[in-house]
Amino acid sequence: MSKRPVVIGLEIHLQLKTKTKLFCNCSTDYIGATPNTNVCPICLAVPGTLPVVNDHAVELAIRMGLGLHCKICDNTRFHRKHYFYADLPSAYQVTQYTHAIAQGGYLDIEVDGQKKRVHLDHLHLEEDAGKLVHPTSDGRLAGAAYSLVDYNRGGCPLSEIVSKPDMSSAKEAVAYVTQIRQLARYLGVSDGEMESGSLRCDVNVSLS
């Protein structure tokens, strides 16, 4: 079978290095915290609550956008993205859609001695969801008959970086993610720790 050309685009979610969540004063220090203690009516989406955007999260998103050569927009807007997750109490995610905080941009990578420019579509801000745990009677996670939910992570600020489908190999994708992580850590935007969930990636692959 002949080798098929591959086209790859990545959506990277960076958890921003703020002390409080995107729309409330709850702590973002959820690692090891007692479940459902870093929460309030705002991040639990209690009807009638009024969110206030975290200006430090906006500053960090702009800093990352500038590091990626993006155009920083004078006007930005949040939208409700409606879908149901058990760990998303509002049944919608507050995110930026048509009015992202940063547009365009690029990142230069190097693979096997060859340099390549990966163009970006945009960078936007959004809130994180909570976390589901599926325990069993013997302590295993697989095959659980019920789920537990921890909302401590819900509402933490994320910066989503959406690339153009410019990558054509797994090596290029790895180099791109590595460069994003290094840049985020250098700029103090995020710790980029994949093990703790501070950096997550959605991969879009097309085979011609």
PDB file of C-alpha atoms in Angstrom:
ATOM      1  CA  MET A   1       0.000   0.000   0.000  1.00  0.00           C
ATOM      2  CA  SER A   2       1.354   3.415  -0.927  1.00  0.00           C
ATOM      3  CA  LYS A   3       1.925   5.939   1.831  1.00  0.00           C
ATOM      4  CA  ARG A   4      -0.987   8.362   2.170  1.00  0.00           C
ATOM      5  CA  PRO A   5      -0.295  12.067   2.762  1.00  0.00           C
ATOM      6  CA  VAL A   6      -1.421  13.186   6.213  1.00  0.00           C
ATOM      7  CA  VAL A   7      -2.746  16.582   7.248  1.00  0.00           C
ATOM      8  CA  ILE A   8      -2.729  17.506  10.953  1.00  0.00           C
ATOM      9  CA  GLY A   9      -4.238  20.405  12.868  1.00  0.00           C
ATOM     10  CA  LEU A  10      -4.038  20.774  16.658  1.00  0.00           C
ATOM     11  CA  GLU A  11      -6.158  22.467  19.310  1.00  0.00           C
ATOM     12  CA  ILE A  12      -4.040  22.983  22.428  1.00  0.00           C
ATOM     13  CA  HIS A  13      -5.653  23.853  25.755  1.00  0.00           C
ATOM     14  CA  LEU A  14      -3.329  25.629  28.187  1.00  0.00           C
ATOM     15  CA  GLN A  15      -4.462  26.158  31.759  1.00  0.00           C
ATOM     16  CA  LEU A  16      -3.447  29.709  32.588  1.00  0.00           C
ATOM     17  CA  LYS A  17      -1.304  30.402  35.647  1.00  0.00           C
ATOM     18  CA  THR A  18      -3.762  32.441  37.694  1.00  0.00           C
ATOM     19  CA  LYS A  19      -4.565  32.195  41.402  1.00  0.00           C
ATOM     20  CA  THR A  20      -8.324  32.415  40.837  1.00  0.00           C
ATOM     21  CA  LYS A  21     -10.781  31.101  38.267  1.00  0.00           C
ATOM     22  CA  LEU A  22     -11.885  32.850  35.088  1.00  0.00           C
ATOM     23  CA  PHE A  23     -15.110  34.360  36.406  1.00  0.00           C
ATOM     24  CA  CYS A  24     -14.925  34.106  40.226  1.00  0.00           C
ATOM     25  CA  ASN A  25     -12.525  34.302  43.173  1.00  0.00           C
ATOM     26  CA  CYS A  26     -12.300  30.550  43.801  1.00  0.00           C
ATOM     27  CA  SER A  27      -8.787  29.121  43.960  1.00  0.00           C
ATOM     28  CA  THR A  28      -7.309  27.318  40.962  1.00  0.00           C
ATOM     29  CA  ASP A  29      -5.098  25.211  43.266  1.00  0.00           C
ATOM     30  CA  TYR A  30      -7.217  22.067  42.894  1.00  0.00           C
ATOM     31  CA  ILE A  31      -4.492  19.387  42.759  1.00  0.00           C
ATOM     32  CA  GLY A  32      -4.855  17.328  45.937  1.00  0.00           C
ATOM     33  CA  ALA A  33      -7.636  19.546  47.302  1.00  0.00           C
ATOM     34  CA  THR A  34     -10.697  18.014  48.949  1.00  0.00           C
ATOM     35  CA  PRO A  35     -13.321  17.526  46.201  1.00  0.00           C
ATOM     36  CA  ASN A  36     -15.858  20.331  45.759  1.00  0.00           C
ATOM     37  CA  THR A  37     -14.220  22.765  48.176  1.00  0.00           C
ATOM     38  CA  ASN A  38     -12.858  25.304  45.642  1.00  0.00           C
ATOM     39  CA  VAL A  39     -16.344  26.203  44.424  1.00  0.00           C
ATOM     40  CA  CYS A  40     -18.919  28.982  44.747  1.00  0.00           C
ATOM     41  CA  PRO A  41     -22.343  29.841  43.268  1.00  0.00           C
ATOM     42  CA  ILE A  42     -20.689  31.424  40.220  1.00  0.00           C
ATOM     43  CA  CYS A  43     -18.549  28.470  39.088  1.00  0.00           C
ATOM     44  CA  LEU A  44     -21.390  26.104  40.030  1.00  0.00           C
ATOM     45  CA  ALA A  45     -23.629  28.099  37.649  1.00  0.00           C
ATOM     46  CA  VAL A  46     -26.326  28.885  40.201  1.00  0.00           C
ATOM     47  CA  PRO A  47     -29.049  30.890  38.411  1.00  0.00           C
ATOM     48  CA  GLY A  48     -28.835  34.623  39.045  1.00  0.00           C
ATOM     49  CA  THR A  49     -25.094  34.775  39.712  1.00  0.00           C
ATOM     50  CA  LEU A  50     -23.054  37.380  37.859  1.00  0.00           C
ATOM     51  CA  PRO A  51     -19.562  36.420  36.617  1.00  0.00           C
ATOM     52  CA  VAL A  52     -16.725  38.958  36.467  1.00  0.00           C
ATOM     53  CA  VAL A  53     -13.820  38.211  34.126  1.00  0.00           C
ATOM     54  CA  ASN A  54     -10.352  37.680  35.638  1.00  0.00           C
ATOM     55  CA  ASP A  55      -8.159  40.448  34.217  1.00  0.00           C
ATOM     56  CA  HIS A  56      -4.974  38.461  34.905  1.00  0.00           C
ATOM     57  CA  ALA A  57      -6.268  35.639  32.686  1.00  0.00           C
ATOM     58  CA  VAL A  58      -6.874  38.192  29.924  1.00  0.00           C
ATOM     59  CA  GLU A  59      -3.344  39.540  30.399  1.00  0.00           C
ATOM     60  CA  LEU A  60      -1.805  36.049  30.155  1.00  0.00           C
ATOM     61  CA  ALA A  61      -3.819  35.224  27.026  1.00  0.00           C
ATOM     62  CA  ILE A  62      -2.616  38.445  25.401  1.00  0.00           C
ATOM     63  CA  ARG A  63       0.969  37.646  26.419  1.00  0.00           C
ATOM     64  CA  MET A  64       0.727  34.213  24.792  1.00  0.00           C
ATOM     65  CA  GLY A  65      -0.879  35.721  21.715  1.00  0.00           C
ATOM     66  CA  LEU A  66       1.959  38.201  21.334  1.00  0.00           C
ATOM     67  CA  GLY A  67       4.483  35.380  21.771  1.00  0.00           C
ATOM     68  CA  LEU A  68       2.779  33.579  18.872  1.00  0.00           C
ATOM     69  CA  HIS A  69       2.784  36.676  16.632  1.00  0.00           C
ATOM     70  CA  CYS A  70      -1.010  36.970  16.783  1.00  0.00           C
ATOM     71  CA  LYS A  71      -3.050  40.104  16.166  1.00  0.00           C
ATOM     72  CA  ILE A  72      -4.559  41.148  19.512  1.00  0.00           C
ATOM     73  CA  CYS A  73      -8.153  42.227  18.967  1.00  0.00           C
ATOM     74  CA  ASP A  74      -9.514  45.487  20.362  1.00  0.00           C
ATOM     75  CA  ASN A  75     -12.913  43.887  20.955  1.00  0.00           C
ATOM     76  CA  THR A  76     -13.615  40.402  22.225  1.00  0.00           C
ATOM     77  CA  ARG A  77     -16.748  38.607  23.372  1.00  0.00           C
ATOM     78  CA  PHE A  78     -17.744  35.503  25.308  1.00  0.00           C
ATOM     79  CA  HIS A  79     -20.429  33.072  24.124  1.00  0.00           C
ATOM     80  CA  ARG A  80     -22.283  30.115  25.588  1.00  0.00           C
ATOM     81  CA  LYS A  81     -21.350  26.838  23.915  1.00  0.00           C
ATOM     82  CA  HIS A  82     -24.209  24.504  24.794  1.00  0.00           C
ATOM     83  CA  TYR A  83     -23.516  20.808  25.339  1.00  0.00           C
ATOM     84  CA  PHE A  84     -24.060  18.435  28.223  1.00  0.00           C
ATOM     85  CA  TYR A  85     -21.208  17.071  30.299  1.00  0.00           C
ATOM     86  CA  ALA A  86     -21.865  15.609  33.729  1.00  0.00           C
ATOM     87  CA  ASP A  87     -18.938  17.685  35.039  1.00  0.00           C
ATOM     88  CA  LEU A  88     -20.273  20.919  33.510  1.00  0.00           C
ATOM     89  CA  PRO A  89     -23.031  22.081  35.879  1.00  0.00           C
ATOM     90  CA  SER A  90     -24.321  24.872  33.629  1.00  0.00           C
ATOM     91  CA  ALA A  91     -24.746  22.551  30.592  1.00  0.00           C
ATOM     92  CA  TYR A  92     -22.846  25.166  28.599  1.00  0.00           C
ATOM     93  CA  GLN A  93     -19.259  26.360  28.431  1.00  0.00           C
ATOM     94  CA  VAL A  94     -18.422  30.063  28.475  1.00  0.00           C
ATOM     95  CA  THR A  95     -15.962  30.494  25.628  1.00  0.00           C
ATOM     96  CA  GLN A  96     -15.006  32.846  22.807  1.00  0.00           C
ATOM     97  CA  TYR A  97     -16.233  31.951  19.354  1.00  0.00           C
ATOM     98  CA  THR A  98     -16.409  34.568  16.601  1.00  0.00           C
ATOM     99  CA  HIS A  99     -14.658  37.262  18.656  1.00  0.00           C
ATOM    100  CA  ALA A 100     -11.485  35.574  19.954  1.00  0.00           C
ATOM    101  CA  ILE A 101      -8.955  37.649  21.851  1.00  0.00           C
ATOM    102  CA  ALA A 102      -6.145  36.905  19.348  1.00  0.00           C
ATOM    103  CA  GLN A 103      -6.264  36.123  15.632  1.00  0.00           C
ATOM    104  CA  GLY A 104      -3.761  34.646  13.201  1.00  0.00           C
ATOM    105  CA  GLY A 105      -0.152  34.205  14.216  1.00  0.00           C
ATOM    106  CA  TYR A 106       2.407  31.475  13.631  1.00  0.00           C
ATOM    107  CA  LEU A 107       5.016  29.268  15.287  1.00  0.00           C
ATOM    108  CA  ASP A 108       8.263  28.140  13.694  1.00  0.00           C
ATOM    109  CA  ILE A 109       9.330  24.551  14.336  1.00  0.00           C
ATOM    110  CA  GLU A 110      12.301  22.417  13.257  1.00  0.00           C
ATOM    111  CA  VAL A 111      12.172  18.720  12.397  1.00  0.00           C
ATOM    112  CA  ASP A 112      15.160  16.713  11.139  1.00  0.00           C
ATOM    113  CA  GLY A 113      17.060  19.916  10.445  1.00  0.00           C
ATOM    114  CA  GLN A 114      14.232  21.375   8.352  1.00  0.00           C
ATOM    115  CA  LYS A 115      12.440  24.529   9.519  1.00  0.00           C
ATOM    116  CA  LYS A 116       8.712  24.941   9.011  1.00  0.00           C
ATOM    117  CA  ARG A 117       6.171  27.618   9.873  1.00  0.00           C
ATOM    118  CA  VAL A 118       2.868  26.477  11.378  1.00  0.00           C
ATOM    119  CA  HIS A 119       0.170  29.120  11.008  1.00  0.00           C
ATOM    120  CA  LEU A 120      -2.490  29.677  13.645  1.00  0.00           C
ATOM    121  CA  ASP A 121      -6.182  30.338  13.201  1.00  0.00           C
ATOM    122  CA  HIS A 122      -6.767  32.013  16.570  1.00  0.00           C
ATOM    123  CA  LEU A 123      -6.274  31.914  20.333  1.00  0.00           C
ATOM    124  CA  HIS A 124      -9.252  32.264  22.641  1.00  0.00           C
ATOM    125  CA  LEU A 125     -10.203  32.177  26.328  1.00  0.00           C
ATOM    126  CA  GLU A 126     -12.634  29.735  27.894  1.00  0.00           C
ATOM    127  CA  GLU A 127     -13.487  28.066  31.205  1.00  0.00           C
ATOM    128  CA  ASP A 128     -12.511  24.508  32.101  1.00  0.00           C
ATOM    129  CA  ALA A 129     -14.918  21.741  33.107  1.00  0.00           C
ATOM    130  CA  GLY A 130     -14.802  19.665  36.290  1.00  0.00           C
ATOM    131  CA  LYS A 131     -13.525  16.113  36.650  1.00  0.00           C
ATOM    132  CA  LEU A 132     -15.331  12.766  36.767  1.00  0.00           C
ATOM    133  CA  VAL A 133     -14.068   9.818  38.844  1.00  0.00           C
ATOM    134  CA  HIS A 134     -15.406   6.284  38.302  1.00  0.00           C
ATOM    135  CA  PRO A 135     -14.635   4.179  41.404  1.00  0.00           C
ATOM    136  CA  THR A 136     -15.454   0.529  42.033  1.00  0.00           C
ATOM    137  CA  SER A 137     -15.749  -1.474  45.234  1.00  0.00           C
ATOM    138  CA  ASP A 138     -12.174  -2.762  44.865  1.00  0.00           C
ATOM    139  CA  GLY A 139     -10.774   0.716  44.173  1.00  0.00           C
ATOM    140  CA  ARG A 140     -10.291   0.284  40.435  1.00  0.00           C
ATOM    141  CA  LEU A 141     -11.492   3.002  38.050  1.00  0.00           C
ATOM    142  CA  ALA A 142     -12.496   0.857  35.082  1.00  0.00           C
ATOM    143  CA  GLY A 143     -15.972  -0.594  34.842  1.00  0.00           C
ATOM    144  CA  ALA A 144     -17.516   1.488  37.612  1.00  0.00           C
ATOM    145  CA  ALA A 145     -21.285   1.372  38.020  1.00  0.00           C
ATOM    146  CA  TYR A 146     -21.481   5.020  39.062  1.00  0.00           C
ATOM    147  CA  SER A 147     -19.508   8.272  38.823  1.00  0.00           C
ATOM    148  CA  LEU A 148     -18.358  10.931  41.257  1.00  0.00           C
ATOM    149  CA  VAL A 149     -17.846  14.524  40.175  1.00  0.00           C
ATOM    150  CA  ASP A 150     -15.361  17.072  41.476  1.00  0.00           C
ATOM    151  CA  TYR A 151     -16.074  20.666  40.416  1.00  0.00           C
ATOM    152  CA  ASN A 152     -12.834  22.116  41.828  1.00  0.00           C
ATOM    153  CA  ARG A 153     -11.332  22.432  38.329  1.00  0.00           C
ATOM    154  CA  GLY A 154     -14.523  23.825  36.818  1.00  0.00           C
ATOM    155  CA  GLY A 155     -14.147  27.469  35.818  1.00  0.00           C
ATOM    156  CA  CYS A 156     -10.342  27.490  35.707  1.00  0.00           C
ATOM    157  CA  PRO A 157      -9.108  29.694  32.836  1.00  0.00           C
ATOM    158  CA  LEU A 158      -7.968  28.016  29.625  1.00  0.00           C
ATOM    159  CA  SER A 159      -6.307  29.455  26.565  1.00  0.00           C
ATOM    160  CA  GLU A 160      -7.142  27.404  23.474  1.00  0.00           C
ATOM    161  CA  ILE A 161      -4.655  27.701  20.611  1.00  0.00           C
ATOM    162  CA  VAL A 162      -6.058  26.516  17.285  1.00  0.00           C
ATOM    163  CA  SER A 163      -3.589  25.829  14.493  1.00  0.00           C
ATOM    164  CA  LYS A 164      -4.143  25.710  10.772  1.00  0.00           C
ATOM    165  CA  PRO A 165      -3.843  22.191   9.263  1.00  0.00           C
ATOM    166  CA  ASP A 166      -0.196  22.849   8.402  1.00  0.00           C
ATOM    167  CA  MET A 167       1.492  19.783   9.900  1.00  0.00           C
ATOM    168  CA  SER A 168       2.149  16.701   7.822  1.00  0.00           C
ATOM    169  CA  SER A 169       3.767  14.208  10.211  1.00  0.00           C
ATOM    170  CA  ALA A 170       3.694  13.037  13.809  1.00  0.00           C
ATOM    171  CA  LYS A 171       7.185  14.471  14.274  1.00  0.00           C
ATOM    172  CA  GLU A 172       5.963  17.921  13.270  1.00  0.00           C
ATOM    173  CA  ALA A 173       2.996  17.662  15.651  1.00  0.00           C
ATOM    174  CA  VAL A 174       5.293  16.677  18.537  1.00  0.00           C
ATOM    175  CA  ALA A 175       7.685  19.522  17.726  1.00  0.00           C
ATOM    176  CA  TYR A 176       4.777  21.988  17.615  1.00  0.00           C
ATOM    177  CA  VAL A 177       3.350  20.924  21.001  1.00  0.00           C
ATOM    178  CA  THR A 178       6.832  20.970  22.537  1.00  0.00           C
ATOM    179  CA  GLN A 179       7.456  24.503  21.267  1.00  0.00           C
ATOM    180  CA  ILE A 180       4.087  25.714  22.556  1.00  0.00           C
ATOM    181  CA  ARG A 181       4.865  24.241  25.993  1.00  0.00           C
ATOM    182  CA  GLN A 182       8.332  25.809  26.089  1.00  0.00           C
ATOM    183  CA  LEU A 183       6.969  29.205  25.067  1.00  0.00           C
ATOM    184  CA  ALA A 184       4.143  29.098  27.629  1.00  0.00           C
ATOM    185  CA  ARG A 185       6.584  28.241  30.425  1.00  0.00           C
ATOM    186  CA  TYR A 186       9.098  30.872  29.334  1.00  0.00           C
ATOM    187  CA  LEU A 187       6.407  33.575  29.286  1.00  0.00           C
ATOM    188  CA  GLY A 188       5.009  32.452  32.656  1.00  0.00           C
ATOM    189  CA  VAL A 189       1.610  31.830  31.080  1.00  0.00           C
ATOM    190  CA  SER A 190       1.230  28.186  32.163  1.00  0.00           C
ATOM    191  CA  ASP A 191       3.300  25.435  33.764  1.00  0.00           C
ATOM    192  CA  GLY A 192       2.375  23.222  30.796  1.00  0.00           C
ATOM    193  CA  GLU A 193       2.311  20.049  32.881  1.00  0.00           C
ATOM    194  CA  MET A 194       0.465  17.405  30.874  1.00  0.00           C
ATOM    195  CA  GLU A 195       0.449  15.039  33.851  1.00  0.00           C
ATOM    196  CA  SER A 196      -1.687  17.447  35.893  1.00  0.00           C
ATOM    197  CA  GLY A 197      -3.873  18.460  32.960  1.00  0.00           C
ATOM    198  CA  SER A 198      -2.397  21.933  32.460  1.00  0.00           C
ATOM    199  CA  LEU A 199      -1.767  21.116  28.793  1.00  0.00           C
ATOM    200  CA  ARG A 200      -4.207  19.060  26.735  1.00  0.00           C
ATOM    201  CA  CYS A 201      -4.448  18.570  23.011  1.00  0.00           C
ATOM    202  CA  ASP A 202      -7.207  17.704  20.547  1.00  0.00           C
ATOM    203  CA  VAL A 203      -5.788  16.229  17.349  1.00  0.00           C
ATOM    204  CA  ASN A 204      -7.474  16.549  13.966  1.00  0.00           C
ATOM    205  CA  VAL A 205      -6.030  14.156  11.351  1.00  0.00           C
ATOM    206  CA  SER A 206      -6.952  13.796   7.707  1.00  0.00           C
ATOM    207  CA  LEU A 207      -5.605  11.118   5.346  1.00  0.00           C
ATOM    208  CA  SER A 208      -5.725  12.041   1.662  1.00  0.00           C
TER     209      SER A 208
END
